[in-house]
Amino acid sequence: MNKPDTSKRQIVDGSRIMIEALARAGADAFIGYPITPANLLYSYSAQRIPIMLPAPDEITTLQWMSGLALAGHFPVTATSFPGFALMIESINMAYMMELPMVIILVQRLGPATGTATCGAQGDLLLLKGMMSGGHPTPVLCTSSFEDIWTLSAKAVEVAVKLRTPVILLTSKEEVMTQKSFDLSTLPEIKPVERKFYSSEEPYKPYKPVNYVPEFLSVEQNKHQVRITASTHNQAGILMNTDEEALANTRRLEEKVRHFLPEYTIFEHYQNQGASNLIVAFGVTAGAAKDAVTQLNKAGVPTDLLIPKTMIPTPEGYLSIMGQYEKVVIAEENMNNQFGELIFGLKKAPNQRFVGGLGKMITPQQIIKEVQS
Amino acid sequence: MTPLLNTSSLPFCKGCGHDLIAKNVAKVIDYLKINVFDTIAVTDIGCHGIIDKALNCHTVHGLHGRSTALAAGIRFGVLSPEKKIIVFVGDGGATIGLQHIMEAARLNLNLTVLVHNNFLYGMTGGQSSGLTPTGFATTTSTDGNPFTGYDLCAMSFAAGASYVARIVGIGDISKTIEKAITTNGFSLVEIMEICPSYGIKLNPKRKFTEIVEASGKPIGEWERNRAPFDFPKWKKTANLFDKLPKAETLKSTKLETPVSIVLSGSAGEGVQLAAGILTKAAMTEGLEITQKGSYPVTVGVGFSTAEINLSPSEIHFHGIDIPDYAVITSTDGLAHSRKRIEGMKSGVLFIDKSLPVPTTGAKIEQLDFRSIGARDSSLFAAFVFAKKTGIVSVDSILNVIINDGKADKLPLEKIKEALATV
Ligand SMILES: Cc1ncc(C[n+]2csc(CCOP(=O)(O)OP(=O)(O)O)c2C)c(N)n1
Ligand code: SF4
């Protein structure tokens, strides 16, 4: 990261940064369906992404994206819970077919239509469980403009490398609020390189090479490509529950977990002798940063963990959280979803929770819990 | 065996109408000498969909009902008409995925959709679909379907398809399939056929041709000359950051701690514009800013509120619960921000003098914001805020307006005059 230069600052929102980053990383198609608070992402895509098509609904969105992915493109969409809910079966399809793509989920207040104009962090456990079978889909969560930039590019990289849909998790305040920002501080993004199967041997679309099968577009006419969302063998033929087919399904989960170290991203700010840890992701990370600064200034040594790779959940988070006397998890929902992700129903003795519904969590709320 | 089919014994029940369709498609591909690897078969979920293992072309097998949408996505990525994209879908899939067929027809995407209409959901046990004719018995309507079926051909044609046909699945149907596959645009062929396992069993006394006739859906073909989908000539920017205006720091701020401001007024009275000018002016003094707008979904009426943070250092948390300053220019704005104003224990409330003053711990400044005219009241309020607080200088605001070329669009002289009396 370069040093910010106040003479170069511009007023910018996170949506703009996200779409520019995705475009630079190689996203060449965007399928859109309007929904607040993802609309800026849609309109910037119309200006920037080479192929931009308006879908008539979110099921179509994911199907069109999958078709484009089959033809070798890299598609992106942006939505919020109501649209995401419609996409889930098709995301399962893309996962099973092993199609690279990025789905941006901008969280807002639910349930259902809830309040379109209000932020929230209530979809984490939905993402954890959205795949039938519980197989993990990579979820990266942004918590600053820098993250929006680097994680967007990372999402493309992971999607291509693992041949999988990747969810880029964010929330209303992060993509709609305008801020002064020096864009020249952002590191360069290089287009993600795509490799296609090039051997003369007949192509087996689901034969793994280090967990991930090589990709081949249905546009070429050298080899037959068989793609299916049903349980299938390495040749891409529907096989019900035969051993090779089940091994293939197992591999889908294994590949996502195997490469996790390559996309485990978090920040852990440490101070001398801290016995308190604040854990916050996404929009709440901003409040947590302020809380940590104020607490340390007031002589209450406190550390901060900002998880960014949410799913699969890196085990490292658990060991970091185990090192502290008090762990305050702050997230904008009323049921401590991240806490449940880490500790399950058996609450850890050192675990505290600051929640929120319909309002951003403030630094003061977090400070109060640390000091209680 | 043909170039397309790797077996002559297809995976369907004996006598299933799906068999005829697959074999006729194979005949057409062979006859037209289309390279099988230039052919992409997109199959739906249903009995017809298990054909893909018998095909030598590219095969894509997705979800129930979504095959046409998936094929559409492929077509967006593969525009060359040399590449043939053929959708195999049942009447069940066509029912649940009706929208996708209409959309592909509307866009006239170069695809061929073959609807295997056996009047019921075969794979799941013979239930009624949206294409089941009235009176046809299924496992969910053993006395005969009480509802009418869609006229899928009429609907697809009305939506914009280049070629649509409804045929009876008996004998050689290759000519119609050939016509569809060679159409450069959206084509759909509804093939009426029968499922021996459920359709014949549940309608034992009826003849297939009589069922077709009784369906009331005409056999025939409909075509029009219409160019297939192509991408529009888009104007794209190469970089979304290029056009963003810069706000260079021209002088340094006196502000030492962050302040939060809520500017609340009415839609159409320039609240967001005024907030944008104020934040940009603050940036020219070296401050960091955040700004967000809130307004009802019907953006043209009701309140309009801007939340602004100004800080000499980086802003991490930008939420504003109780602001340091509230600037209220109208009744709508007051209603929207009343709770916050009442919660203020310190700070300053700048409020139009026509408005009732809520109970608040803030210092109260009543001003005549609206005298300048409702449209410019917010901008005037921003100037007043600057003059009264000194957090941002009046000159910086003026400079932003002039540098952004907005000077002749805003009543600056009038504002300056009114400001002199504040
Ligand atoms: C979303 C969804 N709903 C329901 C099903 C169950 N299902 C599988 S096949 C099928 C019906 C197939 O009927 P049709 O499309 O007419 O094809 P056929 O079996 O008659 O060839 C249904 C409803 C499913 N797979 N997915
Ligand atoms: S159940 Fe009916 S539709 Fe399915 S294969 Fe058998 S005859 Fe054909």
Short mmCIF file of C-alpha atoms and ligand atoms in Angstrom, two decimals, chain B residues 12-13 16 18 47 118 122-123 195-198, ligand 2:
data_model
loop_
_atom_site.label_atom_id
_atom_site.label_comp_id
_atom_site.label_asym_id
_atom_site.label_seq_id
_atom_site.Cartn_x
_atom_site.Cartn_y
_atom_site.Cartn_z
CA PHE B 12 -36.15 -44.42 -22.15
CA CYS B 13 -39.08 -46.78 -21.45
CA CYS B 16 -41.50 -43.37 -25.03
CA HIS B 18 -38.59 -38.96 -26.27
CA CYS B 47 -36.70 -38.28 -18.41
CA ASN B 118 -45.82 -35.72 -23.13
CA GLY B 122 -42.66 -38.26 -16.44
CA MET B 123 -39.69 -38.55 -14.15
CA CYS B 195 -45.45 -41.37 -22.08
CA PRO B 196 -46.49 -45.02 -22.13
CA SER B 197 -45.70 -45.53 -18.46
CA TYR B 198 -48.15 -42.92 -17.21
S1 SF4 C 2 -41.59 -42.50 -17.59
FE1 SF4 C 2 -42.63 -41.78 -19.40
S2 SF4 C 2 -41.46 -40.00 -20.04
FE2 SF4 C 2 -40.19 -41.16 -18.67
S3 SF4 C 2 -38.99 -42.48 -19.99
FE3 SF4 C 2 -40.74 -43.63 -19.33
S4 SF4 C 2 -42.21 -43.32 -20.91
FE4 SF4 C 2 -40.69 -41.75 -21.17
#
